[in-house]
PDB file of C-alpha atoms in Angstrom:
ATOM      1  CA  UNK Z   1       7.030 170.293  56.737  1.00 94.00           C
ATOM      2  CA  UNK Z   2      10.574 171.593  56.646  1.00 97.00           C
ATOM      3  CA  UNK Z   3      12.015 174.370  54.497  1.00 96.00           C
ATOM      4  CA  UNK Z   4      15.265 173.782  52.625  1.00 97.00           C
ATOM      5  CA  UNK Z   5      17.580 176.664  51.779  1.00 94.00           C
ATOM      6  CA  UNK Z   6      21.280 176.588  50.908  1.00 95.00           C
ATOM      7  CA  UNK Z   7      23.874 179.171  49.907  1.00 93.00           C
ATOM      8  CA  UNK Z   8      25.005 176.716  47.207  1.00 94.00           C
ATOM      9  CA  UNK Z   9      21.952 177.680  45.108  1.00 94.00           C
ATOM     10  CA  UNK Z  10      20.513 181.120  44.365  1.00 93.00           C
ATOM     11  CA  UNK Z  11      18.574 182.444  47.338  1.00 91.00           C
ATOM     12  CA  UNK Z  12      14.882 182.980  46.521  1.00 90.00           C
ATOM     13  CA  UNK Z  13      14.048 186.427  45.200  1.00 85.00           C
ATOM     14  CA  UNK Z  14      10.371 186.016  46.116  1.00 89.00           C
ATOM     15  CA  UNK Z  15       8.157 184.534  48.809  1.00 94.00           C
ATOM     16  CA  UNK Z  16       9.132 180.869  48.479  1.00 94.00           C
ATOM     17  CA  UNK Z  17      11.694 178.326  49.674  1.00 94.00           C
ATOM     18  CA  UNK Z  18      14.299 176.624  47.507  1.00 97.00           C
ATOM     19  CA  UNK Z  19      12.672 173.403  48.620  1.00 97.00           C
ATOM     20  CA  UNK Z  20      10.183 171.835  51.001  1.00 98.00           C
ATOM     21  CA  UNK Z  21      10.494 168.424  52.650  1.00 98.00           C
ATOM     22  CA  UNK Z  22       7.287 166.585  53.471  1.00 97.00           C
ATOM     23  CA  UNK Z  23       6.856 162.916  54.365  1.00 96.00           C
ATOM     24  CA  UNK Z  24      10.109 161.679  52.832  1.00 96.00           C
ATOM     25  CA  UNK Z  25       9.851 163.738  49.655  1.00 98.00           C
ATOM     26  CA  UNK Z  26      11.563 167.000  48.704  1.00 98.00           C
ATOM     27  CA  UNK Z  27       9.896 169.450  46.333  1.00 98.00           C
ATOM     28  CA  UNK Z  28      12.407 171.728  44.591  1.00 98.00           C
ATOM     29  CA  UNK Z  29      11.284 175.163  43.408  1.00 97.00           C
ATOM     30  CA  UNK Z  30      12.055 176.201  39.847  1.00 97.00           C
ATOM     31  CA  UNK Z  31      15.769 176.796  39.316  1.00 97.00           C
ATOM     32  CA  UNK Z  32      17.059 179.220  36.705  1.00 97.00           C
ATOM     33  CA  UNK Z  33      20.611 179.655  35.470  1.00 96.00           C
ATOM     34  CA  UNK Z  34      21.502 182.088  38.240  1.00 96.00           C
ATOM     35  CA  UNK Z  35      24.999 182.125  39.713  1.00 95.00           C
ATOM     36  CA  UNK Z  36      24.540 181.390  43.438  1.00 94.00           C
ATOM     37  CA  UNK Z  37      27.463 183.645  44.415  1.00 93.00           C
ATOM     38  CA  UNK Z  38      26.807 186.740  42.309  1.00 92.00           C
ATOM     39  CA  UNK Z  39      23.021 186.177  42.041  1.00 92.00           C
ATOM     40  CA  UNK Z  40      23.287 187.240  38.398  1.00 94.00           C
ATOM     41  CA  UNK Z  41      21.734 185.396  35.451  1.00 95.00           C
ATOM     42  CA  UNK Z  42      24.045 183.310  33.283  1.00 93.00           C
ATOM     43  CA  UNK Z  43      22.945 184.050  29.727  1.00 91.00           C
ATOM     44  CA  UNK Z  44      25.017 181.536  27.796  1.00 93.00           C
ATOM     45  CA  UNK Z  45      23.918 178.772  25.450  1.00 96.00           C
ATOM     46  CA  UNK Z  46      20.945 176.578  26.276  1.00 97.00           C
ATOM     47  CA  UNK Z  47      23.424 173.889  27.340  1.00 98.00           C
ATOM     48  CA  UNK Z  48      25.201 176.267  29.749  1.00 98.00           C
ATOM     49  CA  UNK Z  49      21.942 177.602  31.138  1.00 97.00           C
ATOM     50  CA  UNK Z  50      20.454 174.149  31.635  1.00 98.00           C
ATOM     51  CA  UNK Z  51      23.591 172.812  33.330  1.00 98.00           C
ATOM     52  CA  UNK Z  52      23.603 175.757  35.768  1.00 97.00           C
ATOM     53  CA  UNK Z  53      19.895 175.235  36.486  1.00 98.00           C
ATOM     54  CA  UNK Z  54      20.496 171.518  37.095  1.00 98.00           C
ATOM     55  CA  UNK Z  55      23.517 172.249  39.314  1.00 98.00           C
ATOM     56  CA  UNK Z  56      21.383 174.676  41.348  1.00 98.00           C
ATOM     57  CA  UNK Z  57      18.686 172.002  41.637  1.00 98.00           C
ATOM     58  CA  UNK Z  58      21.325 169.478  42.725  1.00 98.00           C
ATOM     59  CA  UNK Z  59      22.611 171.821  45.443  1.00 98.00           C
ATOM     60  CA  UNK Z  60      19.117 172.020  46.939  1.00 98.00           C
ATOM     61  CA  UNK Z  61      18.719 168.243  46.647  1.00 98.00           C
ATOM     62  CA  UNK Z  62      21.979 167.694  48.552  1.00 97.00           C
ATOM     63  CA  UNK Z  63      21.002 170.248  51.222  1.00 97.00           C
ATOM     64  CA  UNK Z  64      17.732 168.344  51.677  1.00 97.00           C
ATOM     65  CA  UNK Z  65      19.485 164.981  52.060  1.00 96.00           C
ATOM     66  CA  UNK Z  66      18.706 163.709  48.580  1.00 97.00           C
ATOM     67  CA  UNK Z  67      20.577 163.483  45.269  1.00 96.00           C
ATOM     68  CA  UNK Z  68      20.002 163.592  41.533  1.00 97.00           C
ATOM     69  CA  UNK Z  69      19.777 159.789  41.572  1.00 97.00           C
ATOM     70  CA  UNK Z  70      16.718 160.110  43.834  1.00 97.00           C
ATOM     71  CA  UNK Z  71      14.777 162.467  41.545  1.00 98.00           C
ATOM     72  CA  UNK Z  72      11.319 161.103  40.838  1.00 98.00           C
ATOM     73  CA  UNK Z  73      10.097 163.795  38.420  1.00 99.00           C
ATOM     74  CA  UNK Z  74      11.503 166.862  36.672  1.00 98.00           C
ATOM     75  CA  UNK Z  75       9.603 169.597  34.936  1.00 98.00           C
ATOM     76  CA  UNK Z  76      11.655 171.547  32.404  1.00 98.00           C
ATOM     77  CA  UNK Z  77      10.282 174.833  31.101  1.00 98.00           C
ATOM     78  CA  UNK Z  78      11.866 175.995  27.830  1.00 97.00           C
ATOM     79  CA  UNK Z  79      11.387 179.258  25.952  1.00 96.00           C
ATOM     80  CA  UNK Z  80      11.461 177.616  22.515  1.00 94.00           C
ATOM     81  CA  UNK Z  81      10.397 174.065  21.632  1.00 94.00           C
ATOM     82  CA  UNK Z  82      13.130 174.020  18.963  1.00 95.00           C
ATOM     83  CA  UNK Z  83      15.617 173.791  21.862  1.00 94.00           C
ATOM     84  CA  UNK Z  84      14.217 170.393  22.906  1.00 94.00           C
ATOM     85  CA  UNK Z  85      16.916 168.186  21.263  1.00 96.00           C
ATOM     86  CA  UNK Z  86      19.731 170.202  22.857  1.00 97.00           C
ATOM     87  CA  UNK Z  87      17.936 170.216  26.204  1.00 97.00           C
ATOM     88  CA  UNK Z  88      17.437 166.459  26.022  1.00 97.00           C
ATOM     89  CA  UNK Z  89      21.143 165.830  25.292  1.00 98.00           C
ATOM     90  CA  UNK Z  90      22.349 168.026  28.174  1.00 98.00           C
ATOM     91  CA  UNK Z  91      19.724 166.600  30.539  1.00 98.00           C
ATOM     92  CA  UNK Z  92      20.822 163.037  29.678  1.00 98.00           C
ATOM     93  CA  UNK Z  93      24.482 163.922  30.339  1.00 98.00           C
ATOM     94  CA  UNK Z  94      23.549 165.310  33.754  1.00 98.00           C
ATOM     95  CA  UNK Z  95      21.392 162.362  34.856  1.00 98.00           C
ATOM     96  CA  UNK Z  96      23.377 159.559  33.198  1.00 97.00           C
ATOM     97  CA  UNK Z  97      21.594 156.222  33.470  1.00 98.00           C
ATOM     98  CA  UNK Z  98      18.945 157.573  35.872  1.00 98.00           C
ATOM     99  CA  UNK Z  99      15.742 158.429  33.994  1.00 98.00           C
ATOM    100  CA  UNK Z 100      13.253 160.254  36.227  1.00 98.00           C
ATOM    101  CA  UNK Z 101       9.769 161.001  34.946  1.00 98.00           C
ATOM    102  CA  UNK Z 102       9.859 164.293  33.047  1.00 98.00           C
ATOM    103  CA  UNK Z 103       7.740 166.919  31.374  1.00 97.00           C
ATOM    104  CA  UNK Z 104       9.175 169.496  28.973  1.00 96.00           C
ATOM    105  CA  UNK Z 105       6.863 172.476  28.698  1.00 96.00           C
ATOM    106  CA  UNK Z 106       7.353 175.314  26.208  1.00 96.00           C
ATOM    107  CA  UNK Z 107       6.573 178.745  27.660  1.00 96.00           C
ATOM    108  CA  UNK Z 108       6.510 182.194  26.114  1.00 94.00           C
ATOM    109  CA  UNK Z 109       8.832 183.876  28.623  1.00 93.00           C
ATOM    110  CA  UNK Z 110      11.055 183.040  31.600  1.00 94.00           C
ATOM    111  CA  UNK Z 111      12.368 185.450  34.246  1.00 93.00           C
ATOM    112  CA  UNK Z 112      15.397 187.518  33.144  1.00 93.00           C
ATOM    113  CA  UNK Z 113      14.734 186.407  29.552  1.00 93.00           C
ATOM    114  CA  UNK Z 114      16.440 183.082  30.276  1.00 95.00           C
ATOM    115  CA  UNK Z 115      15.911 179.993  28.141  1.00 96.00           C
ATOM    116  CA  UNK Z 116      15.211 177.258  30.711  1.00 98.00           C
ATOM    117  CA  UNK Z 117      13.924 176.592  34.238  1.00 98.00           C
ATOM    118  CA  UNK Z 118      13.879 173.256  36.080  1.00 98.00           C
ATOM    119  CA  UNK Z 119      11.854 172.049  39.064  1.00 98.00           C
ATOM    120  CA  UNK Z 120      11.966 168.612  40.647  1.00 99.00           C
ATOM    121  CA  UNK Z 121      10.425 166.191  43.098  1.00 99.00           C
ATOM    122  CA  UNK Z 122      12.769 163.701  44.778  1.00 99.00           C
ATOM    123  CA  UNK Z 123      12.769 161.048  47.467  1.00 98.00           C
ATOM    124  CA  UNK Z 124      14.996 161.518  50.487  1.00 96.00           C
ATOM    125  CA  UNK Z 125      17.831 159.100  51.147  1.00 84.00           C
ATOM    126  CA  UNK Z 126      17.063 156.562  53.845  1.00 79.00           C
ATOM    127  CA  UNK Z 127      19.459 156.558  56.791  1.00 65.00           C
TER     128      UNK Z 127
END
């Protein structure tokens, strides 16, 4: 196994890696809408928060030698199921024609009172 950490995504605040590579697959830890430079939460609209979370996820994917086009599965945690249509629209804009497997799970609370968190599993690019 190999740990993946990059300054292009928020550095972990707890005892975990941004990602782990194992046997050609990268597992990305949950990404919140945290600015990687300031390490402060971005508390904008659900669209802004989701895009920052996805950009953070993408930074870890790139550091691991993968890309958003290689994502196999995403899990999206949202603080309110009523946000689902807006989440789906923003998610589709980010991924374009690529449609990884996905679960959207409503939760009662996310760290910092944020609205969304995203984790992913992706294949590595073949050399």
